[in-house]
Short mmCIF file of C-alpha atoms in Angstrom, two decimals:
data_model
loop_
_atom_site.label_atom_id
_atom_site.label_comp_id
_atom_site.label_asym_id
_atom_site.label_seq_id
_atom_site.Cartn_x
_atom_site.Cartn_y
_atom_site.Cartn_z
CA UNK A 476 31.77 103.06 -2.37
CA UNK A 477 33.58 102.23 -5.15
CA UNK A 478 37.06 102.58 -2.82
CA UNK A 479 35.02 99.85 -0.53
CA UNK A 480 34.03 97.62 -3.42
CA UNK A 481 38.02 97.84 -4.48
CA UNK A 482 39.07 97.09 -1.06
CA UNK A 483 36.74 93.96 -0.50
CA UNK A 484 38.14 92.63 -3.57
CA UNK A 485 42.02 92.97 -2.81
CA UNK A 486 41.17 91.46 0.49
CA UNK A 487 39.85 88.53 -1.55
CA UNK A 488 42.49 88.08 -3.62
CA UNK A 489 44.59 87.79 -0.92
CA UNK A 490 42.64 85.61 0.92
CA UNK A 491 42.49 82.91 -2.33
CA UNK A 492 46.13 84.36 -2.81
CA UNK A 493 46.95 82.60 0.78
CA UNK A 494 44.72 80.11 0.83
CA UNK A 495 46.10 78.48 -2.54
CA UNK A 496 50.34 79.34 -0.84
CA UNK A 497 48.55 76.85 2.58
CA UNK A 498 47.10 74.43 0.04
CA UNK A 499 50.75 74.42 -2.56
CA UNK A 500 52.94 74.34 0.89
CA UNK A 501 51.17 71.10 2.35
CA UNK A 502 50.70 69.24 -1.06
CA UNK A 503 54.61 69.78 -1.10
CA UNK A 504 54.45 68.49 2.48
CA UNK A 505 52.55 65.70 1.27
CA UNK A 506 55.25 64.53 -1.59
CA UNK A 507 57.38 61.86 -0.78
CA UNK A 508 61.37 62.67 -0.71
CA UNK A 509 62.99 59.93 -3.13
CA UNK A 510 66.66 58.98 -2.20
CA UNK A 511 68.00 56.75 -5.08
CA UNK A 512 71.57 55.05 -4.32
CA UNK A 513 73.22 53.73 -7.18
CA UNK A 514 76.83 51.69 -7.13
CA UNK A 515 78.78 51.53 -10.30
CA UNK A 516 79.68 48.06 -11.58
CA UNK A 517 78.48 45.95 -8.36
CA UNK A 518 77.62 42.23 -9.56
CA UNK A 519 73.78 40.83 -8.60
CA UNK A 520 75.64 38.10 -5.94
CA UNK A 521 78.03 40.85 -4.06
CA UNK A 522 75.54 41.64 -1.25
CA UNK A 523 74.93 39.28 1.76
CA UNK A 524 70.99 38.83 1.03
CA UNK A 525 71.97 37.93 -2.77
CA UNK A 526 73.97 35.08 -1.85
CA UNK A 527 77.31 37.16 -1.28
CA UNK A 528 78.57 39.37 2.14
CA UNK A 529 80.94 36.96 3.95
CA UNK A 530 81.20 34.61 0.72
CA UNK A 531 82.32 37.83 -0.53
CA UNK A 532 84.86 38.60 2.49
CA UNK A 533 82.49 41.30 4.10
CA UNK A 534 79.41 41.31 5.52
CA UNK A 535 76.82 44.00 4.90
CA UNK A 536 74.52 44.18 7.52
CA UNK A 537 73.22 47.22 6.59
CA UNK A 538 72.00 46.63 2.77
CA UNK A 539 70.74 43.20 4.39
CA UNK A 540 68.19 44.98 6.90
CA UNK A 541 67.63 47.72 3.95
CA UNK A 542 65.94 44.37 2.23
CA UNK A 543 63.88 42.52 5.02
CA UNK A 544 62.84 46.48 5.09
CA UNK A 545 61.66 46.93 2.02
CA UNK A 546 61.41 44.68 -1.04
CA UNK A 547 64.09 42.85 -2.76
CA UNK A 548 63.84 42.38 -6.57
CA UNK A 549 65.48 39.14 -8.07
CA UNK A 550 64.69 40.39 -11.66
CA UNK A 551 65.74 44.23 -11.87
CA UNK A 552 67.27 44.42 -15.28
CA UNK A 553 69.55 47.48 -16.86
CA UNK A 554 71.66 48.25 -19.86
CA UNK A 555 75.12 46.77 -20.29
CA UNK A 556 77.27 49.63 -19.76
CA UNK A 557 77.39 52.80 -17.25
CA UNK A 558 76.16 55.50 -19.83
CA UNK A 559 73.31 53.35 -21.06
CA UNK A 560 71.91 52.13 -17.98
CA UNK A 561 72.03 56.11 -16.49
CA UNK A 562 70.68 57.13 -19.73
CA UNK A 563 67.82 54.98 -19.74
CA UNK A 564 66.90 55.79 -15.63
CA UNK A 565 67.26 59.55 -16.37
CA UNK A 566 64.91 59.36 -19.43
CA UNK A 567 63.04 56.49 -19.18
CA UNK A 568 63.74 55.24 -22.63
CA UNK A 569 66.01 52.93 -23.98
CA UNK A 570 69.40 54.57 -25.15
CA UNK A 571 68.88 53.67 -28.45
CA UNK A 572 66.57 56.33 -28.77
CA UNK A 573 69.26 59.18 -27.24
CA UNK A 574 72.56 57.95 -28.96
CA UNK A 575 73.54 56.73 -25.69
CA UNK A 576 74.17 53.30 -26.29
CA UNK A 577 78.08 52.32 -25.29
CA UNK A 578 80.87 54.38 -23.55
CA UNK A 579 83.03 56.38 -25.48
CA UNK A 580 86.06 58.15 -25.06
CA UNK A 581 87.19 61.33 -25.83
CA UNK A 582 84.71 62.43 -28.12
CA UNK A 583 81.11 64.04 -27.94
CA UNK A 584 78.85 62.20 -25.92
CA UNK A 585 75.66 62.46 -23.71
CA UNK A 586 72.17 63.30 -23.66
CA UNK A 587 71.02 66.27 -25.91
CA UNK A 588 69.58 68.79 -24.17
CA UNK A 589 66.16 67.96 -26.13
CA UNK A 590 65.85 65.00 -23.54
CA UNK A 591 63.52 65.18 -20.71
CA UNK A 592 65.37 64.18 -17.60
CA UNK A 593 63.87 62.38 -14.07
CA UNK A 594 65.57 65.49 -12.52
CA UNK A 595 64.00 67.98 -14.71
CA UNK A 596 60.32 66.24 -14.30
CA UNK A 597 61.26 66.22 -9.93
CA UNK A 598 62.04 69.56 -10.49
CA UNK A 599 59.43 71.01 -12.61
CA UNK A 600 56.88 69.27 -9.37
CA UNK A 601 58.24 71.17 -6.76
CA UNK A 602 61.15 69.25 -5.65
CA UNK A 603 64.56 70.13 -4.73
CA UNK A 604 67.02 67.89 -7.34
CA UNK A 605 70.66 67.02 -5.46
CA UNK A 606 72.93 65.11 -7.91
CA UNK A 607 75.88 63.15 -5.99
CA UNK A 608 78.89 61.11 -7.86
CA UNK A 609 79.49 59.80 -11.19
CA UNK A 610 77.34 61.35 -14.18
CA UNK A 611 78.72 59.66 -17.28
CA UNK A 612 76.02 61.26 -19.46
CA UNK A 613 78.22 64.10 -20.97
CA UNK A 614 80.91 66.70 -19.98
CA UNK A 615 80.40 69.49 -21.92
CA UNK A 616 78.44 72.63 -21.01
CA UNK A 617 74.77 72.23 -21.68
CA UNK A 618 75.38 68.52 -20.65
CA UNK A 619 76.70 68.42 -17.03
CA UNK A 620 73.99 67.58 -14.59
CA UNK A 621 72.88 70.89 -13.84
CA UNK A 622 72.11 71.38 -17.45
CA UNK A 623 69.94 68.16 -17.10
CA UNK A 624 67.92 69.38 -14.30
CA UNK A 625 69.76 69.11 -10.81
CA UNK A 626 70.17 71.72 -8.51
CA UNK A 627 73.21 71.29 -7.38
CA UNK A 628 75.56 68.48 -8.66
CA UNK A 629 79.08 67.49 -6.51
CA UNK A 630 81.52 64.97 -8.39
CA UNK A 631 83.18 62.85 -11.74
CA UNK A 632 82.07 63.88 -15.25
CA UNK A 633 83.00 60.34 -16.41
CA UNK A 634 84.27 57.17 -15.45
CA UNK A 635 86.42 56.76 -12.55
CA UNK A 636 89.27 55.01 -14.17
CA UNK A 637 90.35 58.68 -15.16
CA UNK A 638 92.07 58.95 -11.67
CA UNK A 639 94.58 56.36 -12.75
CA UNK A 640 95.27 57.96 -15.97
CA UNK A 641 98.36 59.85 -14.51
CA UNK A 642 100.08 56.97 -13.31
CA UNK A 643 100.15 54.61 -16.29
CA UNK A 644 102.60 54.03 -18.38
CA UNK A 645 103.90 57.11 -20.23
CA UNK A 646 101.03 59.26 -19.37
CA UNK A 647 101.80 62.75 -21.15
CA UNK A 648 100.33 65.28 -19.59
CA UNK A 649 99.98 67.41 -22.83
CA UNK A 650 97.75 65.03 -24.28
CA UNK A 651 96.23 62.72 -21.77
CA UNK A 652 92.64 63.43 -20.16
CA UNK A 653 92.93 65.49 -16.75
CA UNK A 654 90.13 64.55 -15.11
CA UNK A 655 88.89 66.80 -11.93
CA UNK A 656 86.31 66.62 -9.08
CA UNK A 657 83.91 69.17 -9.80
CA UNK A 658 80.62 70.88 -8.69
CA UNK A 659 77.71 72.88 -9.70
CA UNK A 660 74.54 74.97 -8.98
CA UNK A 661 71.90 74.85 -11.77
CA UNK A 662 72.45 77.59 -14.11
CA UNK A 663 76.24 78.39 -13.58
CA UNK A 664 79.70 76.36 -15.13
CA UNK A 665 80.98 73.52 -13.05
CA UNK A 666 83.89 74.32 -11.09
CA UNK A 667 87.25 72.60 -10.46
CA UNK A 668 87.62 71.22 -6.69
CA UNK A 669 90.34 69.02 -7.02
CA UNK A 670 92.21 66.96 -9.44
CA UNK A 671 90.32 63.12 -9.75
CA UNK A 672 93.92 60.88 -8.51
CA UNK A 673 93.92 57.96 -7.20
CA UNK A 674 94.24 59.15 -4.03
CA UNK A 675 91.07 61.08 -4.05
CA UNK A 676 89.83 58.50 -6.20
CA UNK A 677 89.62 56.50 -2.43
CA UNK A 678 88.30 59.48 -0.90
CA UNK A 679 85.46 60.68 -3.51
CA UNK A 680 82.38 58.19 -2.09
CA UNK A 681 83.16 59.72 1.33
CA UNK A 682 82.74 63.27 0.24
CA UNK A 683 79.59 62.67 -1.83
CA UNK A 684 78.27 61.20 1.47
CA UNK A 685 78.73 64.57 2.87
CA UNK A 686 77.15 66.66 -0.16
CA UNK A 687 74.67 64.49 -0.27
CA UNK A 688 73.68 64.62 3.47
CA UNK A 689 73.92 68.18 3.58
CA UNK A 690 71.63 68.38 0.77
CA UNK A 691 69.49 66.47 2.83
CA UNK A 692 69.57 68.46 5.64
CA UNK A 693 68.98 71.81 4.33
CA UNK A 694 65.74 70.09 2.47
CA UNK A 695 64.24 68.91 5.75
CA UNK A 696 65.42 72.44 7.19
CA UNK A 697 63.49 73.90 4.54
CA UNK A 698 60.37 71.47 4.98
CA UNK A 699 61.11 71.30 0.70
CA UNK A 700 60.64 67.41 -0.44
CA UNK A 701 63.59 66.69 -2.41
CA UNK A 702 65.18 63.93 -4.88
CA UNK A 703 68.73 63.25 -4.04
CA UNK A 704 70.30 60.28 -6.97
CA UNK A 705 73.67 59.67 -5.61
CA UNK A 706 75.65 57.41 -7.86
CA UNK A 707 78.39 56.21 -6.39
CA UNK A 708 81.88 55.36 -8.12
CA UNK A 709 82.55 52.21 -6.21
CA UNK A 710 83.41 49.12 -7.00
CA UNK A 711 84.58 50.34 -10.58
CA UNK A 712 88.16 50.08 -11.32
CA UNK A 713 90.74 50.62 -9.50
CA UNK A 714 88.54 49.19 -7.07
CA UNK A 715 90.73 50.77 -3.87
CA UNK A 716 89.25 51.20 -0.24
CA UNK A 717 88.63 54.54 1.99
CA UNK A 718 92.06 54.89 3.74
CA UNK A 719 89.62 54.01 6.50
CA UNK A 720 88.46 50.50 5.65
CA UNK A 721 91.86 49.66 3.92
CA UNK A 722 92.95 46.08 5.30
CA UNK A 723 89.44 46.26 7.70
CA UNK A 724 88.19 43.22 6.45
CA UNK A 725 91.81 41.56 5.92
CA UNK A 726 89.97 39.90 2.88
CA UNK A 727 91.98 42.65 0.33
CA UNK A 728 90.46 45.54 -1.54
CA UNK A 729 87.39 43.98 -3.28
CA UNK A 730 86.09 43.18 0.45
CA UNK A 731 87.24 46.00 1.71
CA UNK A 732 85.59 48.06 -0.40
CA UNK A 733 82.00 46.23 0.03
CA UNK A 734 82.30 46.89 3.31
CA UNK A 735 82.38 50.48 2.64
CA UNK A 736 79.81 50.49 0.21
CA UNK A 737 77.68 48.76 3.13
CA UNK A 738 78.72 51.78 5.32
CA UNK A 739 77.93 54.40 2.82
CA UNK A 740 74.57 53.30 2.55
CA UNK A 741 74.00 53.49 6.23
CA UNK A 742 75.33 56.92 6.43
CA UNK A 743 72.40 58.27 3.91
CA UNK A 744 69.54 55.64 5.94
CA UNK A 745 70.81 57.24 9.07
CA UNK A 746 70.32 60.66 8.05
CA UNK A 747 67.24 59.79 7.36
CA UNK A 748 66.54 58.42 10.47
CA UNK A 749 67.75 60.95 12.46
CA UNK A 750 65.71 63.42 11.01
CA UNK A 751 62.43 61.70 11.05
CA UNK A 752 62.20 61.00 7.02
CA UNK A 753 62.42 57.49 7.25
CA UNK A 754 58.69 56.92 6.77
CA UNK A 755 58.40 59.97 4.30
CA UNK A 756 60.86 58.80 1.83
CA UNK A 757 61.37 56.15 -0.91
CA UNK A 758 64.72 54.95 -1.08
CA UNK A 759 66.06 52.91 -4.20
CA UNK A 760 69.69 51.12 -3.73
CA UNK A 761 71.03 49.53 -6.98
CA UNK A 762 73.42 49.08 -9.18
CA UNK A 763 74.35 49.94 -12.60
CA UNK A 764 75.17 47.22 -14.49
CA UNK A 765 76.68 44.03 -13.75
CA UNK A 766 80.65 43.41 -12.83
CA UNK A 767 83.73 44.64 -13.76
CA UNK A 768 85.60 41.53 -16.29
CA UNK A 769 89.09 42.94 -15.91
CA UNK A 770 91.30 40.67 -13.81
CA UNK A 771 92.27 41.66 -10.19
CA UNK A 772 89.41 44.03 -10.19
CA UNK A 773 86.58 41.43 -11.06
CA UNK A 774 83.35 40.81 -9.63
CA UNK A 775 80.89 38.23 -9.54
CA UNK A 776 77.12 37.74 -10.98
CA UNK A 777 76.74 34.84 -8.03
CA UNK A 778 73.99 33.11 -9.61
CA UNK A 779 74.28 33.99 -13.03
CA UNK A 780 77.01 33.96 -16.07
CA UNK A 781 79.27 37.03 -17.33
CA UNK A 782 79.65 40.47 -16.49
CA UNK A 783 79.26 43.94 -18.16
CA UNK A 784 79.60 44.67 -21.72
CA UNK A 785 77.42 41.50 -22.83
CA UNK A 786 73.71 40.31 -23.15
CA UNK A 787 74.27 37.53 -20.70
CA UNK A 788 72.23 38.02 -17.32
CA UNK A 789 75.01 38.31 -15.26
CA UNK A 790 75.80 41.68 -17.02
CA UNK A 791 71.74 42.62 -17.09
CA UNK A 792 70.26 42.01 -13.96
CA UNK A 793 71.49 43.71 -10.55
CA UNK A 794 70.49 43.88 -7.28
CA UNK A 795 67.59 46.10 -6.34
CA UNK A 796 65.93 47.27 -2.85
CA UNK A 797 62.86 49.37 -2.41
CA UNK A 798 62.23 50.91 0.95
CA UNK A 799 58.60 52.49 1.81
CA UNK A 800 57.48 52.35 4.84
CA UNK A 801 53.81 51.65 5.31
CA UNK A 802 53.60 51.91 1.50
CA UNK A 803 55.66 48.96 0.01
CA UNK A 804 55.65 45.57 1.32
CA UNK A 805 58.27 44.62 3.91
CA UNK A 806 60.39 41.57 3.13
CA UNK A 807 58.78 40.41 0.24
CA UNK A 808 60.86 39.05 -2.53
CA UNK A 809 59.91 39.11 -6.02
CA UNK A 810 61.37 37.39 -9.48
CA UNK A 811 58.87 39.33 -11.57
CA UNK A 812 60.77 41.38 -14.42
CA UNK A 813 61.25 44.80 -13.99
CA UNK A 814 63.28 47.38 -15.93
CA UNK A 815 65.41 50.14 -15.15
CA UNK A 816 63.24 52.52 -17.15
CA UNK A 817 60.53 51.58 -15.67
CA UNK A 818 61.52 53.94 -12.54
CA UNK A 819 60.84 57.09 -14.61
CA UNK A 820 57.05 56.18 -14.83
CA UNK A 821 56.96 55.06 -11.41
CA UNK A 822 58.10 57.76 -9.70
CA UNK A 823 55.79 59.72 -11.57
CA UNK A 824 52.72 58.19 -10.02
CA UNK A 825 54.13 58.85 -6.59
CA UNK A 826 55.89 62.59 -7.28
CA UNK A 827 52.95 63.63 -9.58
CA UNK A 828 54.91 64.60 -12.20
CA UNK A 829 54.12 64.30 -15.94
CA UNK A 830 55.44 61.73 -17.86
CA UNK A 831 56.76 63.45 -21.64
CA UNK A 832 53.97 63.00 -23.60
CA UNK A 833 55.74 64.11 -27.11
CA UNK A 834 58.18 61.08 -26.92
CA UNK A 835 58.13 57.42 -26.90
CA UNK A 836 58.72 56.47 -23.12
CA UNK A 837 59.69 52.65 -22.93
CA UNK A 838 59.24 52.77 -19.03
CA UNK A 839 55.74 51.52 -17.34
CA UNK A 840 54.21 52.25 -14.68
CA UNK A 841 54.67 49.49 -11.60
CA UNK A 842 53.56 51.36 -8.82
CA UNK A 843 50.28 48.41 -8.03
CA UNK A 844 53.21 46.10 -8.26
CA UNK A 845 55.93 48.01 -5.50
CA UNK A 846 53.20 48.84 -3.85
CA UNK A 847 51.98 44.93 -3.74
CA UNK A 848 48.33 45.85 -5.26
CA UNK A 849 49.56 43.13 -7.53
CA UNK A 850 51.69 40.16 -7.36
CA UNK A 851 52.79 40.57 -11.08
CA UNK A 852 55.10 42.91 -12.66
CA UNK A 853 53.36 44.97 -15.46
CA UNK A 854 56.37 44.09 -17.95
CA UNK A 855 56.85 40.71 -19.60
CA UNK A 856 60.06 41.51 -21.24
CA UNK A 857 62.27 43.81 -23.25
CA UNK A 858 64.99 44.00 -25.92
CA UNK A 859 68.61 43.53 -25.16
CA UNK A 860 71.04 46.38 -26.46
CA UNK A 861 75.27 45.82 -26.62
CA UNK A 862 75.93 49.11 -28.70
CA UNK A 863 73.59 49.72 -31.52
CA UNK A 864 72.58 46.61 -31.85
CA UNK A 865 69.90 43.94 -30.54
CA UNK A 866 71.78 41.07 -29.06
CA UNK A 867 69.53 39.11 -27.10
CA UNK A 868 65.32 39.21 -25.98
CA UNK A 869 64.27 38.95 -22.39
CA UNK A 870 60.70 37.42 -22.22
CA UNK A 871 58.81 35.44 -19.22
CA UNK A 872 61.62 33.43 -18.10
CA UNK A 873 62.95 33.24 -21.60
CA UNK A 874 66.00 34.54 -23.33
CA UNK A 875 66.75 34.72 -27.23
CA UNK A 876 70.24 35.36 -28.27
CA UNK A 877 70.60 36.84 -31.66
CA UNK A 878 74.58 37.36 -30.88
CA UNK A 879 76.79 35.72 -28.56
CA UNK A 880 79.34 37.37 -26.43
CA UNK A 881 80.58 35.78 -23.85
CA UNK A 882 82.75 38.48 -22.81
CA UNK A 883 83.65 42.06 -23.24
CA UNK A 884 87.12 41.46 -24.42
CA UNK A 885 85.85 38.62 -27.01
CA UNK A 886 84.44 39.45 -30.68
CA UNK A 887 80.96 39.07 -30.83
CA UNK A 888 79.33 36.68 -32.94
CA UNK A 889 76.36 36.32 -35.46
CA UNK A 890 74.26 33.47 -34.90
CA UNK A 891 72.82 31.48 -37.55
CA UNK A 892 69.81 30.16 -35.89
CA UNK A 893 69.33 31.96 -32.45
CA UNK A 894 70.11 30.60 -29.49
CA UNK A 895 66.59 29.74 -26.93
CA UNK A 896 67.30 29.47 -22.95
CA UNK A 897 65.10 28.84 -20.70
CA UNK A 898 66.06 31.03 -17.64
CA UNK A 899 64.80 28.45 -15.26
CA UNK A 900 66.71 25.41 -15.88
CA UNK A 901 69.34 27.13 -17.61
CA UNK A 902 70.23 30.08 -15.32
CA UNK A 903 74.29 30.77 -16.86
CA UNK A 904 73.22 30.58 -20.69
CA UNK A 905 75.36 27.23 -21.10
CA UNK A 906 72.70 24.68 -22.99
CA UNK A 907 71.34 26.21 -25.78
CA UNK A 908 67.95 24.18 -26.89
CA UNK A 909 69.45 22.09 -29.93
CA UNK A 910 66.08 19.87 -29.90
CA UNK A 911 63.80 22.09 -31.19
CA UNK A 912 60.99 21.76 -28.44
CA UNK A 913 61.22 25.42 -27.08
CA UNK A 914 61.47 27.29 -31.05
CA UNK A 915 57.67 27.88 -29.96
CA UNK A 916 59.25 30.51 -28.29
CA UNK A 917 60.71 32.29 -31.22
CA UNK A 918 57.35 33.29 -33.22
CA UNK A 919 56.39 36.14 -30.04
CA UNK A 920 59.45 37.00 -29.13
CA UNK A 921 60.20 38.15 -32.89
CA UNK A 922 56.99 39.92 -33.26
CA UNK A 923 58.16 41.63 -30.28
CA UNK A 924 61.42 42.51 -31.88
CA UNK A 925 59.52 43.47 -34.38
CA UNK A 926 57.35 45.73 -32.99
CA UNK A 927 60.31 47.74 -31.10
CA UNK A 928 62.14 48.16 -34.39
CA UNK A 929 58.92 49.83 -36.09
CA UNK A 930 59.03 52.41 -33.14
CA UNK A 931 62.99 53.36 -34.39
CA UNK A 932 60.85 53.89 -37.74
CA UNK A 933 58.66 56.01 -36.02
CA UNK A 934 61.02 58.49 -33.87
CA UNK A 935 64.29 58.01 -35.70
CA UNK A 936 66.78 57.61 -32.89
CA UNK A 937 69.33 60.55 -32.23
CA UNK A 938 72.83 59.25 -33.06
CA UNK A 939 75.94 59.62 -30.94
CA UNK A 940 77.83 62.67 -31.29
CA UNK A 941 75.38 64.76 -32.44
CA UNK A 942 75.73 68.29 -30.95
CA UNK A 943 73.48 70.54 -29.41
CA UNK A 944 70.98 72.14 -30.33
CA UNK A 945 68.73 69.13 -31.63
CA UNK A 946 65.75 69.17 -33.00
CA UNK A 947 63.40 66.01 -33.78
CA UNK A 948 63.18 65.03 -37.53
CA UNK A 949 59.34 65.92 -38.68
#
């Protein structure tokens, strides 16, 4: 009897034992895959639905369908440089919090491993994390991607002007930076593929294509739902073609290499596509920060002033499309602001993942707003970082300038009285309000500023350089 009573009860453990394996498997069924594309230094008027494609010497048909598809965000704002702006979509908070605030070079860098990562979150809900292209959050172990909570991780370390290193002038190869193509599986020491030349400097958005897709692949194989973030290393500098599309557009390199970029993205949409995820998977395609300022390499803002390395909008805002099927509006176009932290949040509510609770998190939530539940973005406005430093205030269709920079090779300067622009009539930050009828303005704004500077008060931020293990200040 007792062997019966014994047996009854093993059979129903196992039978909740399989029951709760069906019910885990199809909520993973039910997750949404999330593809997010990200170029590195592509301007907001580059694309043909921003204004750009054949102005630009290259159509891109492909990114131009990707927005009637989905929705196409006038106002999607980042940080000034690469490391910020990747900072603040892997964490969700602003990189003044994680020391993460400018590029450096040659010295410690990157996001401690105390920081809670998109990848790690994706991860810790079931997903399969793929990291493919640039990382330019650290290089050291216990900061490479697969540290940070990818899977598997194929590309650049850093910044993709390393593969010229070795052919400028007077290079020594006993002191100068080798940089390599390498890759990774969670839990192991990157290894060295290749040096990073020039020459595979053309080739590198080609091959993380292929990862990528692969990745993809074995996911769908696997019925797994999966987050792939492939940052790409085009249009940085030396902005140089695929030997593929060199001289296709007969427009030069820049144009050339657009038309790639155009390409690439098809490659990932088709993969999709082909294996029947299109209506199963979010895809985000964006860019990093705003153009590259160094001549014969230079980009272009379109609408609005400057490029990278400043407060102006031309370095802050960048082109963004959302793709949902079924889920997110088709062809709408919004100029509601939303920031690149914001995504962290977001995804959450889609991926079910739990947003850090034991942190300040400047992202929020705009699902209701992707989603069109709501024509308004949840997000009025935020500060504007160069460095360590508050430069500028984004608010409505207002901007404050503390500090004007009008370029990244210029010395910034203190202003006496900031300078008010209404975003509106004054698009390029040229005509400063000298009459005094817009210093309304200033009084919530500041409070604002305020208010964000009593949160550094509150969770001291972590500095750069400082070295692993960290642990938060009581």
């Amino acid at each position: 009897m007792k062997f019966r009573k014994a047996s009854l009860a093993l059979r129903a453990t196992i039978a909740i034992f399989s029951f709760l394996v069906i019910q885990t498997a199809a909520q993973a069924q039910d997750k949404p895959n999330v593809v997010i594309m990200m170029v590195d230094n592509l301007g907001w008027g580059e694309i043909g639905t921003y204004g750009g494609g054949l102005l630009r010497g290259a159509e891109t048909p492909v990114l131009d369908a990707l927005a009637e598809e989905g929705t196409k965000l006038l106002n999607f704002n980042v940080e000034n440089q690469c490391t910020p702006s990747r900072s603040a979509l892997m964490t969700g908070r602003h990189p003044i919090r994680s020391g993460t605030t400018r590029v450096v070079w040659g010295v410690l860098y990157g996001m401690v491993s105390w920081e809670v990562t998109m990848a790690e979150l994706f991860s810790d809900a079931g997903y399969a994390t793929g990291m493919f292209g640039k990382w330019h959050l650290g290089d050291v172990p216990g900061r490479f991607p697969t540290d940070q909570g990818f899977d598997e991780w194929y590309g650049v370390a850093n910044t993709t002007d390393e593969s010229w290193y070795r052919e400028q002038l007077q290079y020594d190869p006993e002191v100068g930076v080798q940089p390599f193509v390498q890759e990774a599986v969670k839990g192991e020491t990157p290894t060295t593929v290749a040096p990073y030349t020039v020459e595979k400097r053309r080739l590198i958005d080609s091959e993380v294509n292929e990862r990528a897709i692969d990745f993809i692949e074995r996911q769908a194989n696997a019925d797994k739902p999966f987050f792939a973030f492939i940052p790409y290393t085009q249009p940085h500098l030396p902005t140089l073609p695929h030997p593929d599309f060199e001289q296709i557009t007969g427009n030069g390199h820049y144009a050339d290499v657009l038309a790639e970029i155009d390409h690439r993205a098809g490659e990932i949409l088709d993969t999709l596509d082909e294996l029947g995820l299109r209506d199963d998977t979010i895809v985000i395609w964006t860019s990093d920060n705003g153009p590259e300022e160094a001549r014969g390499w230079h980009g272009t803002a379109g609408f609005w002033r400057g490029q990278y390395f400043t407060a102006l909008e031309g370095s802050m805002r960048t082109s963004f499309l959302v793709r949902w099927p079924g889920m997110i509006p088709a062809g709408r176009v919004s100029n509601e602001i939303v920031h690149i932290t914001d995504l962290l949040p977001t995804l959450a509510s889609i991926a079910g993942y739990e947003v850090p609770s034991d942190r300040i998190i400047d992202g929020i939530d705009q699902l209701d707003f992707f989603t069109g539940k709501q024509e308004t973005s949840n997000r009025e406005g935020f500060p504007i970082y160069v460095g360590d430093d508050i430069f500028a205030y984004k608010w409505r269709n207002w901007k404050v300038h503390f500090w004007q920079l009008d370029n990244m090779f210029s010395a910034a300067q203190k202003l006496n009285v900031p300078n008010v622009h209404n975003l509106l009539s004054d698009p390029k930050e040229l005509y400063p309000d000298r009459t005094g009828e817009t210093t309304w303005v200033l009084p919530p704004i500041l409070k604002r500023v305020v208010a964000h500077q009593a949160t550094l008060l509150q969770e001291p931020p972590i500095r750069l350089g400082t070295p692993d293990p960290y642990t938060p200040p009581e």
